[in-house]
Structure formats: C-alpha cells, structure tokens
Short mmCIF file of C-alpha atoms in Angstrom, two decimals:
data_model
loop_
_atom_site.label_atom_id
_atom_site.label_comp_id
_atom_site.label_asym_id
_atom_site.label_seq_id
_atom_site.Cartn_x
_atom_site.Cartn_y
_atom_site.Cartn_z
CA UNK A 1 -80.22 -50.11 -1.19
CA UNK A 2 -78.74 -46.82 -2.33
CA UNK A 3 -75.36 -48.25 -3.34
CA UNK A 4 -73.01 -46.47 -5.59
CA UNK A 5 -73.25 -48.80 -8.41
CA UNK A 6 -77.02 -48.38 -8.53
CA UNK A 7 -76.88 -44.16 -8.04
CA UNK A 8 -74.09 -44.46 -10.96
CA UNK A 9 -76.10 -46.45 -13.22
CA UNK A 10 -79.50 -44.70 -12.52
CA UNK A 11 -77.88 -41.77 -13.79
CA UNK A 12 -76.85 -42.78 -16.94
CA UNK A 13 -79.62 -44.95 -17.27
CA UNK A 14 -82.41 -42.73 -16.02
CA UNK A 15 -82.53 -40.32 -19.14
CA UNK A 16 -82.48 -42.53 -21.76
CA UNK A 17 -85.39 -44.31 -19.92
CA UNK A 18 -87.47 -41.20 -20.18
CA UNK A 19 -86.81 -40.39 -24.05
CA UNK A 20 -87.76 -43.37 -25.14
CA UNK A 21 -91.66 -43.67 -23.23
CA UNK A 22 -91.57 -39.78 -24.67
CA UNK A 23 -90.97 -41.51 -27.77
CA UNK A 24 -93.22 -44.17 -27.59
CA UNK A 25 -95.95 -42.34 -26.84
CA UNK A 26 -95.38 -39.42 -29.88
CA UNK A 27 -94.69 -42.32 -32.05
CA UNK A 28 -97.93 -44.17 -31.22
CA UNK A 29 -99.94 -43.59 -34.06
CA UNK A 30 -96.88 -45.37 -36.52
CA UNK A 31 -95.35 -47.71 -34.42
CA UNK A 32 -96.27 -49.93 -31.64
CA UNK A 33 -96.88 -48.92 -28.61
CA UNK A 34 -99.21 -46.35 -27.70
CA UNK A 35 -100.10 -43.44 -24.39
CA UNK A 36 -100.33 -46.11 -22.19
CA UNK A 37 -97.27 -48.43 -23.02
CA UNK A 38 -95.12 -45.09 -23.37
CA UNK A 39 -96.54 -43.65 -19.95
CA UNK A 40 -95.77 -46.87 -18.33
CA UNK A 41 -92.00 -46.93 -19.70
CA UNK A 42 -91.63 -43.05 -18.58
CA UNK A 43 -93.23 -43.93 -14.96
CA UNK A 44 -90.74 -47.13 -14.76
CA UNK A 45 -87.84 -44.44 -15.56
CA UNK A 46 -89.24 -41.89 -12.81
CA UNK A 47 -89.76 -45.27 -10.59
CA UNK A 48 -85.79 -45.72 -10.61
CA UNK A 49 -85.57 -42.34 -9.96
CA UNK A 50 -87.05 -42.99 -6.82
CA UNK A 51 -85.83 -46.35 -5.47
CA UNK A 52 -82.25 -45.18 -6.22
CA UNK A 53 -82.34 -42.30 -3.73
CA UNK A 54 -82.53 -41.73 -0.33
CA UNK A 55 -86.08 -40.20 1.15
CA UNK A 56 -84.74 -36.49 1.84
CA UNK A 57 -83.19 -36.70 -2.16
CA UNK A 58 -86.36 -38.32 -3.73
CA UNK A 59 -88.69 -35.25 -1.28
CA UNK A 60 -86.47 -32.66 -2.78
CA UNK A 61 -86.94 -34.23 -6.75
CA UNK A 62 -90.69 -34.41 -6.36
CA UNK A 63 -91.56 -31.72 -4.34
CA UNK A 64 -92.13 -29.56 -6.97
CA UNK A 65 -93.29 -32.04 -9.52
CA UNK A 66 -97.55 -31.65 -9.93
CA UNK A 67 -98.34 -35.32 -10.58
CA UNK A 68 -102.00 -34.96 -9.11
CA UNK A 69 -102.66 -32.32 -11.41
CA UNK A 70 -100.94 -34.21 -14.66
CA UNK A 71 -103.12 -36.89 -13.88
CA UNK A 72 -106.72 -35.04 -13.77
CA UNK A 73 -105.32 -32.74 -16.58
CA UNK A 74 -105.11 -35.77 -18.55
CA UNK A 75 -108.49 -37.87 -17.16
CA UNK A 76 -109.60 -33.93 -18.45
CA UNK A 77 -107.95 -33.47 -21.57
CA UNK A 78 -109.17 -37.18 -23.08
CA UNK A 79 -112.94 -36.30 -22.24
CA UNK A 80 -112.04 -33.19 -24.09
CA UNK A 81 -110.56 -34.26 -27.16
CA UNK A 82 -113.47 -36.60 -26.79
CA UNK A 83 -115.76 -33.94 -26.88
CA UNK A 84 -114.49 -32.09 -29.79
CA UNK A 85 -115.83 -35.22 -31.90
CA UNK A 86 -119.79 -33.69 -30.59
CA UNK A 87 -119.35 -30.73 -33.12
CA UNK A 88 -121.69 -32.51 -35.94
CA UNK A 89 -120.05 -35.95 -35.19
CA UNK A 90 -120.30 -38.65 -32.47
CA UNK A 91 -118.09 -38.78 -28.97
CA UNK A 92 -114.42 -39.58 -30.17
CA UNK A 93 -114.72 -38.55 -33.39
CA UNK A 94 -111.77 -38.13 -34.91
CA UNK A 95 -111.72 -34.99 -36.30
CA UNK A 96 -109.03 -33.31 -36.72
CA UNK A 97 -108.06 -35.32 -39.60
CA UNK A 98 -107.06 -34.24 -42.84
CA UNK A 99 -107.53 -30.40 -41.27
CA UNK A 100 -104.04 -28.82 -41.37
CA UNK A 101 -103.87 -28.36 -37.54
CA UNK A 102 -100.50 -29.65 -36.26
CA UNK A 103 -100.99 -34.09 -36.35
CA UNK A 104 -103.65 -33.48 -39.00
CA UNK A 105 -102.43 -33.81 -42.04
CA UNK A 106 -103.55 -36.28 -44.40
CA UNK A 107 -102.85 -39.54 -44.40
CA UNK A 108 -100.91 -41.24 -47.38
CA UNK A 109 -103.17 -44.39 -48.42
CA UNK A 110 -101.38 -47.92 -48.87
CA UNK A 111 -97.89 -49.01 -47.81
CA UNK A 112 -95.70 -46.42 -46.89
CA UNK A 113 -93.40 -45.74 -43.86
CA UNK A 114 -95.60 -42.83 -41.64
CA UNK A 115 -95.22 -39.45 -40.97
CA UNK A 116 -95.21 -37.72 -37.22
CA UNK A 117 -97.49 -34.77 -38.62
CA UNK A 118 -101.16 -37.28 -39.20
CA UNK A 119 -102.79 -38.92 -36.89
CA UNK A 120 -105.56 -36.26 -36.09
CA UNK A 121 -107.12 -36.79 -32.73
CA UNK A 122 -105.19 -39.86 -31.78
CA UNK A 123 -101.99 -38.31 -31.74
CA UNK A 124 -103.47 -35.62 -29.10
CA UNK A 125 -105.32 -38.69 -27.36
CA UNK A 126 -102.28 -40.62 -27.13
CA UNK A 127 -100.25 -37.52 -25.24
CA UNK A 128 -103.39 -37.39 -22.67
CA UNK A 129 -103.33 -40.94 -21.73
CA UNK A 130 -99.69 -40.99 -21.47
CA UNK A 131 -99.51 -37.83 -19.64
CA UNK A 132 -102.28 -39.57 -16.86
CA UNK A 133 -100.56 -43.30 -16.98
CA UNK A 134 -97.42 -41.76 -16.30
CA UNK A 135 -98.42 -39.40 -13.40
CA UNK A 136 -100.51 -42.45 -11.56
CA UNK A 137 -97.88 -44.68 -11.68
CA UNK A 138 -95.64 -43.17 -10.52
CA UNK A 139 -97.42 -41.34 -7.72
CA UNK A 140 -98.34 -44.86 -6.65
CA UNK A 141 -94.98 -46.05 -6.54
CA UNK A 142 -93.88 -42.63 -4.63
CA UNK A 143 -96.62 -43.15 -2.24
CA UNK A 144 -95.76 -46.83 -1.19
CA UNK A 145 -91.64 -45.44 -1.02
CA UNK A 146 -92.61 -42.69 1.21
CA UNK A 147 -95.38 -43.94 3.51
CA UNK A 148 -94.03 -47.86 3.32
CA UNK A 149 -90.77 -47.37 3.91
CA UNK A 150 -90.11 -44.59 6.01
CA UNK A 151 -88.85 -46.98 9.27
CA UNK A 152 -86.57 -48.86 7.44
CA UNK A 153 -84.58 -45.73 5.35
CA UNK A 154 -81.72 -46.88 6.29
CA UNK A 155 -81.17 -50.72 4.44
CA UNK G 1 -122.95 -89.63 -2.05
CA UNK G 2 -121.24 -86.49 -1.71
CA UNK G 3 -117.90 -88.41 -3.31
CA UNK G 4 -119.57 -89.62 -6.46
CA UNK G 5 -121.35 -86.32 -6.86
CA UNK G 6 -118.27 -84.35 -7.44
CA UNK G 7 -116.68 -86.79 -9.13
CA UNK G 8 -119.30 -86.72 -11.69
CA UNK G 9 -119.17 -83.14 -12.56
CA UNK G 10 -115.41 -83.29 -12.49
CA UNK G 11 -115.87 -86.18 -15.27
CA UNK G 12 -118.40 -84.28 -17.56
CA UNK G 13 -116.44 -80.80 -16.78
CA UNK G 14 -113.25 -82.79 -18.33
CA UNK G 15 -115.42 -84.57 -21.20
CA UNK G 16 -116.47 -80.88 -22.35
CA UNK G 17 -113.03 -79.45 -22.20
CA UNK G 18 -112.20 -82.25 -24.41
CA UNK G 19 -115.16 -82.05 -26.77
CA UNK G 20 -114.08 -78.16 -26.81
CA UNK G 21 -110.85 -78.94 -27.27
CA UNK G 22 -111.59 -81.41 -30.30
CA UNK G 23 -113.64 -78.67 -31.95
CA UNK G 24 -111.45 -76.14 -32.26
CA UNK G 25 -110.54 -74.64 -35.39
CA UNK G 26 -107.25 -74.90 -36.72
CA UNK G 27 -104.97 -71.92 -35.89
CA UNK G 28 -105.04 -68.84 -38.07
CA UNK G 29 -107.94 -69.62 -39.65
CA UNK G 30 -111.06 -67.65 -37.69
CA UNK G 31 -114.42 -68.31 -38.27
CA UNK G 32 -115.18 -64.58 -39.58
CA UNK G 33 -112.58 -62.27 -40.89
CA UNK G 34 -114.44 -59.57 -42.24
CA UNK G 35 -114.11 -57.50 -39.59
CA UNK G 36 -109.81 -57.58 -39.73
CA UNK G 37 -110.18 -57.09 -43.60
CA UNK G 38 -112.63 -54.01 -43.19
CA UNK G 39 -109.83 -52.37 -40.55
CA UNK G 40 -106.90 -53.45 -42.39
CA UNK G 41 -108.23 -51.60 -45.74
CA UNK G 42 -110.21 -48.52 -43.77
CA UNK G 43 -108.00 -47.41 -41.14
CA UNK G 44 -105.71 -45.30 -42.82
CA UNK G 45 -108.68 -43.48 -44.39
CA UNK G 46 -111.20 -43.64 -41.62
CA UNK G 47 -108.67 -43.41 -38.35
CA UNK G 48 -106.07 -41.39 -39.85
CA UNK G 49 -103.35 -43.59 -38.59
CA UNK G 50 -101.00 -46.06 -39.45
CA UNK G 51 -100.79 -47.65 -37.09
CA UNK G 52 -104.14 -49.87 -36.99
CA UNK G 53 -103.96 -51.02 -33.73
CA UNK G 54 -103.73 -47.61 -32.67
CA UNK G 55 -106.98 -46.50 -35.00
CA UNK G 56 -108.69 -49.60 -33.30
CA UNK G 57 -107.61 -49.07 -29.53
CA UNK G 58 -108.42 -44.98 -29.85
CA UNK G 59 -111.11 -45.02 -32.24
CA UNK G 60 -113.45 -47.84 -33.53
CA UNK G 61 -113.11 -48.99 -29.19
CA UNK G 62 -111.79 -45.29 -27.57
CA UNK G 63 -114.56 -45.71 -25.04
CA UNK G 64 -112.64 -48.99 -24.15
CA UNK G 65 -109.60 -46.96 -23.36
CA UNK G 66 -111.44 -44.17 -21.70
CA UNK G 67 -112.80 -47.31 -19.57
CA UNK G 68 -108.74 -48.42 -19.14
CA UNK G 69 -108.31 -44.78 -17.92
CA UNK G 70 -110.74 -44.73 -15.48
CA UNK G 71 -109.48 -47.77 -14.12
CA UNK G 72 -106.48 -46.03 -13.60
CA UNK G 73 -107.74 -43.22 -12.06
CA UNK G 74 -109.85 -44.96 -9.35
CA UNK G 75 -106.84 -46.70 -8.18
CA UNK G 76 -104.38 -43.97 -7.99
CA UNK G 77 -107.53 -42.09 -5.73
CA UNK G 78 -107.78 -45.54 -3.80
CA UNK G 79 -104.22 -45.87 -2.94
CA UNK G 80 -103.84 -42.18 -2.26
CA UNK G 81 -106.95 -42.54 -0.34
CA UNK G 82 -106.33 -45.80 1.95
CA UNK G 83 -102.74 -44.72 2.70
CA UNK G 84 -103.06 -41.18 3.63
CA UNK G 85 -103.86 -41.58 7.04
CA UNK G 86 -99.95 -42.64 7.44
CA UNK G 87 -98.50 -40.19 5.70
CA UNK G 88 -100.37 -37.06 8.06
CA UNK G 89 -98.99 -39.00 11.08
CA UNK G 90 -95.89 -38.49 10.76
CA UNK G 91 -96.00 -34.89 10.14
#
C-alpha cells in the first residue's frame, strides 16, 4: 500500500524515528529506556522504511546494509565487554568505571541530573545490545516483506 | 463420576484463589524491601549509573540480558533459517 500519503509521511517521519532509538539507547544509563527499547524504536523506524516502498526500492536500500554482521558483532561485542570484567573481577564486571576512558568518568553521588560521559561498561553494553536488537528486528521484518510478499507486490 | 470430579477441583481451585486473594498484602507495602533500599543507595557507586534500572538490568542481572539476547539471536537464525528455502527459489 505504497500510496503517496504514506511515501510523504515516511519521509519526514522516518528520520526523526531513527534519532530518537539512537537516543534512547546513548541515553540509557540516565534515562529510561535502555539497548533494547532504543534498538526496538530504531528497527520500528527501519520497519517503515520498508513497508513504505516497493520491493525493487526496499532491495536497492538494503542491499548494502550488513545487518547479519551488526547482529553477531553485537551477540560478539556484549560477551566481550563481558569479558573485560575477567581481568581480576567476575564476568560483567563493570569496570571501566571511574577510569577516564570515554563513559567512565565518575559518577556524582546523590540527586543530580546525569552526565553522558559515566556509565562505564553499561554505556558500551547498552550500544551492543542495541546495535544486535536493532539488526534482528529488522532483518526479520525484511525477511517476511521479501519472501511473504513477493506474489502480491502489487496491492 | 467424572462430573463431580471436576467440579470438585474447580471448587477448591476457586476456594484457593480466594484464600490467596484474601491474603494478599496491601499494595506498596512488600514483605522485604531491603533489597530496593540496598540498590537505591548503591547503584550510583557500585553500577556507575543513574539510572538504577539500568545498573540492575546490565549489572547486578547482565546475565539476564545476555539470556534476553540470546533469545533474540536464536530467533532471527530460526526465521532466517525456516524461510530460506523460499527466498533461493525464486532466484
């Protein structure tokens, strides 16, 4: 249902869409939300992407886009950060914190409104899952437009 | 016999969700809270965030998440996996 209204819409719409799950999930260590809310509002912005084009548009966006690798590279790149914890610590191990790196800086104790640069590990953790949440949905929801639908391109 | 067989356990299944029911406790007021006090007054210092559901999803329970993206992964490979035999037949 590729109408004109919808195309329109989709591409005014579309952008926004993506800035804010990129926003949710760099802001998920201060406000709510988190990787895998933010991935799925970035996937639902790719999703539109994809229902408001035709199939040859929609093989020519994501022909070149590497959401199989995204995905392991951020199954990958959890286990990693994961991993990092093992150096003296436990698995997960957050700790980056309080080092200096970029997200590490220290925390300010009691109320006060957050700062992007702290989080340590979970800042890093929270780009992972996002990265993976937003590459499997939205491979699932390409797979089902292009294998599903291909008789009826035409409605 | 079969009749008055089910309908007692539907009878006692319905007196214990209402003896359940009865016994809850009020609403906002948990049994043990030590637990949310210890996050709320540790998390900033311990997790490094501020956001302590955050420090308690990727943290204190991370493998719970790593769990939630394994989940993930096994049904994007199940999907890809069921449906690709359509997809090379058309080629």
């Amino acid at each position: 249902m590729t109408t004109a209204i919808i195309r329109t819409t989709t591409k005014i719409l579309a952008p926004l869409i993506l800035v804010f799950g990129s926003y949710i999930i760099l802001h998920g260590h201060l406000t709510p939300g988190g990787g895998f809310q933010g991935g799925a509002v970035f996937a639902s912005g790719l999703a539109l992407l994809i229902v408001a084009n035709n199939k040859e548009k929609v093989k020519e966006l994501f022909d070149k886009v590497p959401l199989s690798q995204l995905e392991s590279l951020g199954a990958l790149g959890f286990l990693g950060i994961g991993a990092l914890g093992l150096m003296g610590y436990t698995f997960l191990k957050n700790v980056i914190a309080d080092s200096g790196f970029l997200f590490g800086a220290p925390t300010p104790k009691g109320i006060n409104p957050g700062y992007l640069n702290t989080g340590g590990t979970l800042s890093y953790l929270n780009i992972f899952v996002g990265t993976k949440v937003l590459a499997g949905l939205t491979s699932i929801v390409l797979i089902f437009f292009l294998i599903l639908r291909r008789e009826r391109d035409e409605w | 016999m079969r009749r008055a067989l089910g309908l007692f356990a539907f009878l006692s299944f319905v007196i214990f969700l209402l003896a359940a029911a009865i016994s809850l406790r009020p609403f906002g007021e948990p049994p043990h809270a030590e637990m949310d006090t210890y996050f709320i007054e540790h998390a900033q210092e311990e997790a490094s965030a501020n956001n302590v559901v955050t420090s308690v999803v990727f943290d204190y329970r991370g493998f719970d998440t790593l769990g939630e993206a394994t989940v993930l992964f096994t049904a994007v490979s199940g999907v890809l996996m069921a449906l690709r035999h359509y997809g090379g037949k058309e080629k």
